[in-house]
Amino acid sequence: MLTARGVGLCRRCNACVWRMPALRLGRRGRIGDEMDNYYERAKAIRTKHLKYFPQGCKILDVGCAEGTLMKYMAERGYSVFGVDNDQRQIQAAADANMPVSNEDAISFLRRHTKTYDGIVCSHVIEHIPVDHTEAFVESCYDIPLAGGAVTISKAVHPSRNRVNSS
């Protein structure tokens, strides 16, 4: 539930949520420049993840949601599998013909050690309860085969880069 200031907690994972600011004119003088910047950042993040994995390797996408990153990787020749505990998101990924499992990430990771060449955790760690974060990261590092990689990225909201004066 959101407060009058637009800040609240996600009912499912207790992550902080807030209302997005209204779109305003960007540097090029048009509405939507902020979204252009968002999609450019998202593209850059996808590209950064992939630079750690050789073409065609087997990658696990932890917290795959609707499978957007999985689809991007599959289109570039990677063998992908996703895991997420949100049934609606997993159904959307399955409807897009992405191979997925609907279960808790830590449980899945503990059962599949040394199974994948690499793991991608994009915008997931902020949804892991604080008291499970260490177990989550340790479980991620037990998964890759020898020479494999684990990439973890976290969403950062620009407003968190400055001190709140109120």
GROMACS .gro file of C-alpha atoms in nm:
model
  166
    1MET     CA    1   0.000   0.000   0.000
    2LEU     CA    2   0.125   0.347  -0.087
    3THR     CA    3   0.132   0.635   0.160
    4ALA     CA    4   0.022   0.988   0.075
    5ARG     CA    5   0.380   1.060  -0.040
    6GLY     CA    6   0.363   0.763  -0.276
    7VAL     CA    7   0.608   0.543  -0.086
    8GLY     CA    8   0.525   0.199   0.045
    9LEU     CA    9   0.629  -0.165   0.058
   10CYS     CA   10   0.569  -0.447  -0.188
   11ARG     CA   11   0.318  -0.683  -0.022
   12ARG     CA   12   0.503  -0.987  -0.153
   13CYS     CA   13   0.868  -0.908  -0.086
   14ASN     CA   14   0.873  -0.586   0.124
   15ALA     CA   15   1.079  -0.402  -0.138
   16CYS     CA   16   1.030  -0.027  -0.128
   17VAL     CA   17   0.794   0.098  -0.399
   18TRP     CA   18   0.709   0.449  -0.507
   19ARG     CA   19   0.503   0.628  -0.764
   20MET     CA   20   0.696   0.711  -1.075
   21PRO     CA   21   0.725   1.084  -1.144
   22ALA     CA   22   0.519   1.226  -1.426
   23LEU     CA   23   0.693   1.229  -1.760
   24ARG     CA   24   0.835   1.566  -1.845
   25LEU     CA   25   1.000   1.709  -2.150
   26GLY     CA   26   1.348   1.573  -2.203
   27ARG     CA   27   1.658   1.733  -2.346
   28ARG     CA   28   1.526   1.684  -2.696
   29GLY     CA   29   1.207   1.863  -2.598
   30ARG     CA   30   0.967   1.573  -2.612
   31ILE     CA   31   0.778   1.355  -2.366
   32GLY     CA   32   0.919   1.006  -2.345
   33ASP     CA   33   1.289   1.089  -2.334
   34GLU     CA   34   1.300   0.939  -1.984
   35MET     CA   35   1.162   0.611  -2.118
   36ASP     CA   36   1.414   0.620  -2.403
   37ASN     CA   37   1.684   0.647  -2.138
   38TYR     CA   38   1.530   0.358  -1.942
   39TYR     CA   39   1.533   0.128  -2.245
   40GLU     CA   40   1.889   0.229  -2.329
   41ARG     CA   41   1.996   0.142  -1.974
   42ALA     CA   42   1.811  -0.191  -1.991
   43LYS     CA   43   1.984  -0.274  -2.320
   44ALA     CA   44   2.323  -0.185  -2.170
   45ILE     CA   45   2.257  -0.410  -1.869
   46ARG     CA   46   2.165  -0.705  -2.094
   47THR     CA   47   2.482  -0.653  -2.296
   48LYS     CA   48   2.696  -0.633  -1.981
   49HIS     CA   49   2.558  -0.965  -1.853
   50LEU     CA   50   2.633  -1.147  -2.177
   51LYS     CA   51   2.995  -1.038  -2.205
   52TYR     CA   52   3.079  -1.285  -1.926
   53PHE     CA   53   2.938  -1.591  -2.105
   54PRO     CA   54   3.076  -1.765  -2.415
   55GLN     CA   55   2.832  -1.805  -2.703
   56GLY     CA   56   2.607  -2.110  -2.669
   57CYS     CA   57   2.667  -2.178  -2.301
   58LYS     CA   58   2.392  -2.292  -2.063
   59ILE     CA   59   2.264  -2.001  -1.848
   60LEU     CA   60   2.021  -1.995  -1.556
   61ASP     CA   61   1.819  -1.674  -1.520
   62VAL     CA   62   1.728  -1.644  -1.151
   63GLY     CA   63   1.423  -1.422  -1.104
   64CYS     CA   64   1.347  -1.444  -1.476
   65ALA     CA   65   1.003  -1.280  -1.444
   66GLU     CA   66   0.828  -1.289  -1.783
   67GLY     CA   67   1.146  -1.402  -1.960
   68THR     CA   68   1.257  -1.082  -2.134
   69LEU     CA   69   1.626  -1.136  -2.060
   70MET     CA   70   1.595  -1.509  -2.138
   71LYS     CA   71   1.446  -1.429  -2.477
   72TYR     CA   72   1.727  -1.181  -2.548
   73MET     CA   73   1.988  -1.446  -2.458
   74ALA     CA   74   1.815  -1.725  -2.653
   75GLU     CA   75   1.802  -1.505  -2.964
   76ARG     CA   76   2.181  -1.474  -2.937
   77GLY     CA   77   2.243  -1.848  -2.922
   78TYR     CA   78   2.250  -1.917  -2.549
   79SER     CA   79   2.075  -2.214  -2.390
   80VAL     CA   80   1.860  -2.062  -2.115
   81PHE     CA   81   1.642  -2.173  -1.826
   82GLY     CA   82   1.457  -1.949  -1.583
   83VAL     CA   83   1.334  -1.973  -1.227
   84ASP     CA   84   1.098  -1.735  -1.047
   85ASN     CA   85   0.850  -1.769  -0.761
   86ASP     CA   86   0.582  -1.546  -0.918
   87GLN     CA   87   0.325  -1.768  -1.090
   88ARG     CA   88   0.190  -1.491  -1.315
   89GLN     CA   89   0.537  -1.399  -1.439
   90ILE     CA   90   0.631  -1.764  -1.494
   91GLN     CA   91   0.310  -1.821  -1.689
   92ALA     CA   92   0.394  -1.527  -1.916
   93ALA     CA   93   0.742  -1.674  -1.976
   94ALA     CA   94   0.595  -2.018  -2.044
   95ASP     CA   95   0.343  -1.863  -2.286
   96ALA     CA   96   0.644  -1.717  -2.471
   97ASN     CA   97   0.786  -2.072  -2.496
   98MET     CA   98   1.065  -2.007  -2.246
   99PRO     CA   99   1.174  -2.304  -2.030
  100VAL     CA  100   1.096  -2.207  -1.670
  101SER     CA  101   1.031  -2.336  -1.320
  102ASN     CA  102   0.800  -2.175  -1.066
  103GLU     CA  103   0.978  -2.209  -0.733
  104ASP     CA  104   1.186  -2.042  -0.468
  105ALA     CA  105   1.530  -1.944  -0.602
  106ILE     CA  106   1.735  -2.069  -0.307
  107SER     CA  107   1.565  -2.411  -0.308
  108PHE     CA  108   1.618  -2.444  -0.683
  109LEU     CA  109   1.982  -2.336  -0.661
  110ARG     CA  110   2.060  -2.584  -0.383
  111ARG     CA  111   1.921  -2.873  -0.589
  112HIS     CA  112   2.104  -2.784  -0.912
  113THR     CA  113   2.469  -2.735  -0.819
  114LYS     CA  114   2.725  -2.759  -1.102
  115THR     CA  115   2.448  -2.769  -1.363
  116TYR     CA  116   2.486  -2.444  -1.560
  117ASP     CA  117   2.777  -2.260  -1.719
  118GLY     CA  118   2.656  -1.938  -1.563
  119ILE     CA  119   2.389  -1.754  -1.370
  120VAL     CA  120   2.226  -1.418  -1.434
  121CYS     CA  121   2.049  -1.240  -1.147
  122SER     CA  122   1.912  -0.918  -1.292
  123HIS     CA  123   1.713  -0.696  -1.055
  124VAL     CA  124   1.650  -0.984  -0.815
  125ILE     CA  125   1.870  -0.941  -0.511
  126GLU     CA  126   1.670  -0.644  -0.384
  127HIS     CA  127   1.368  -0.879  -0.355
  128ILE     CA  128   1.550  -1.139  -0.145
  129PRO     CA  129   1.477  -1.097   0.228
  130VAL     CA  130   1.781  -0.951   0.404
  131ASP     CA  131   1.819  -1.255   0.630
  132HIS     CA  132   1.840  -1.480   0.319
  133THR     CA  133   2.073  -1.267   0.105
  134GLU     CA  134   2.394  -1.441   0.211
  135ALA     CA  135   2.246  -1.788   0.151
  136PHE     CA  136   2.118  -1.671  -0.188
  137VAL     CA  137   2.457  -1.541  -0.302
  138GLU     CA  138   2.638  -1.851  -0.172
  139SER     CA  139   2.389  -2.075  -0.354
  140CYS     CA  140   2.446  -1.881  -0.676
  141TYR     CA  141   2.818  -1.947  -0.658
  142ASP     CA  142   2.764  -2.323  -0.612
  143ILE     CA  143   2.582  -2.352  -0.946
  144PRO     CA  144   2.829  -2.278  -1.227
  145LEU     CA  145   3.047  -2.547  -1.375
  146ALA     CA  146   3.423  -2.491  -1.353
  147GLY     CA  147   3.512  -2.164  -1.523
  148GLY     CA  148   3.151  -2.043  -1.515
  149ALA     CA  149   3.033  -1.699  -1.409
  150VAL     CA  150   2.767  -1.537  -1.193
  151THR     CA  151   2.640  -1.187  -1.273
  152ILE     CA  152   2.426  -0.987  -1.034
  153SER     CA  153   2.276  -0.647  -1.112
  154LYS     CA  154   2.053  -0.436  -0.891
  155ALA     CA  155   1.804  -0.166  -0.978
  156VAL     CA  156   1.908   0.176  -0.855
  157HIS     CA  157   1.658   0.459  -0.843
  158PRO     CA  158   1.815   0.801  -0.910
  159SER     CA  159   1.648   0.954  -0.604
  160ARG     CA  160   1.853   0.722  -0.382
  161ASN     CA  161   2.174   0.887  -0.494
  162ARG     CA  162   2.115   1.196  -0.284
  163VAL     CA  163   2.032   1.273   0.078
  164ASN     CA  164   1.666   1.332   0.153
  165SER     CA  165   1.634   1.668   0.326
  166SER     CA  166   1.281   1.612   0.458
   0.00000   0.00000   0.00000
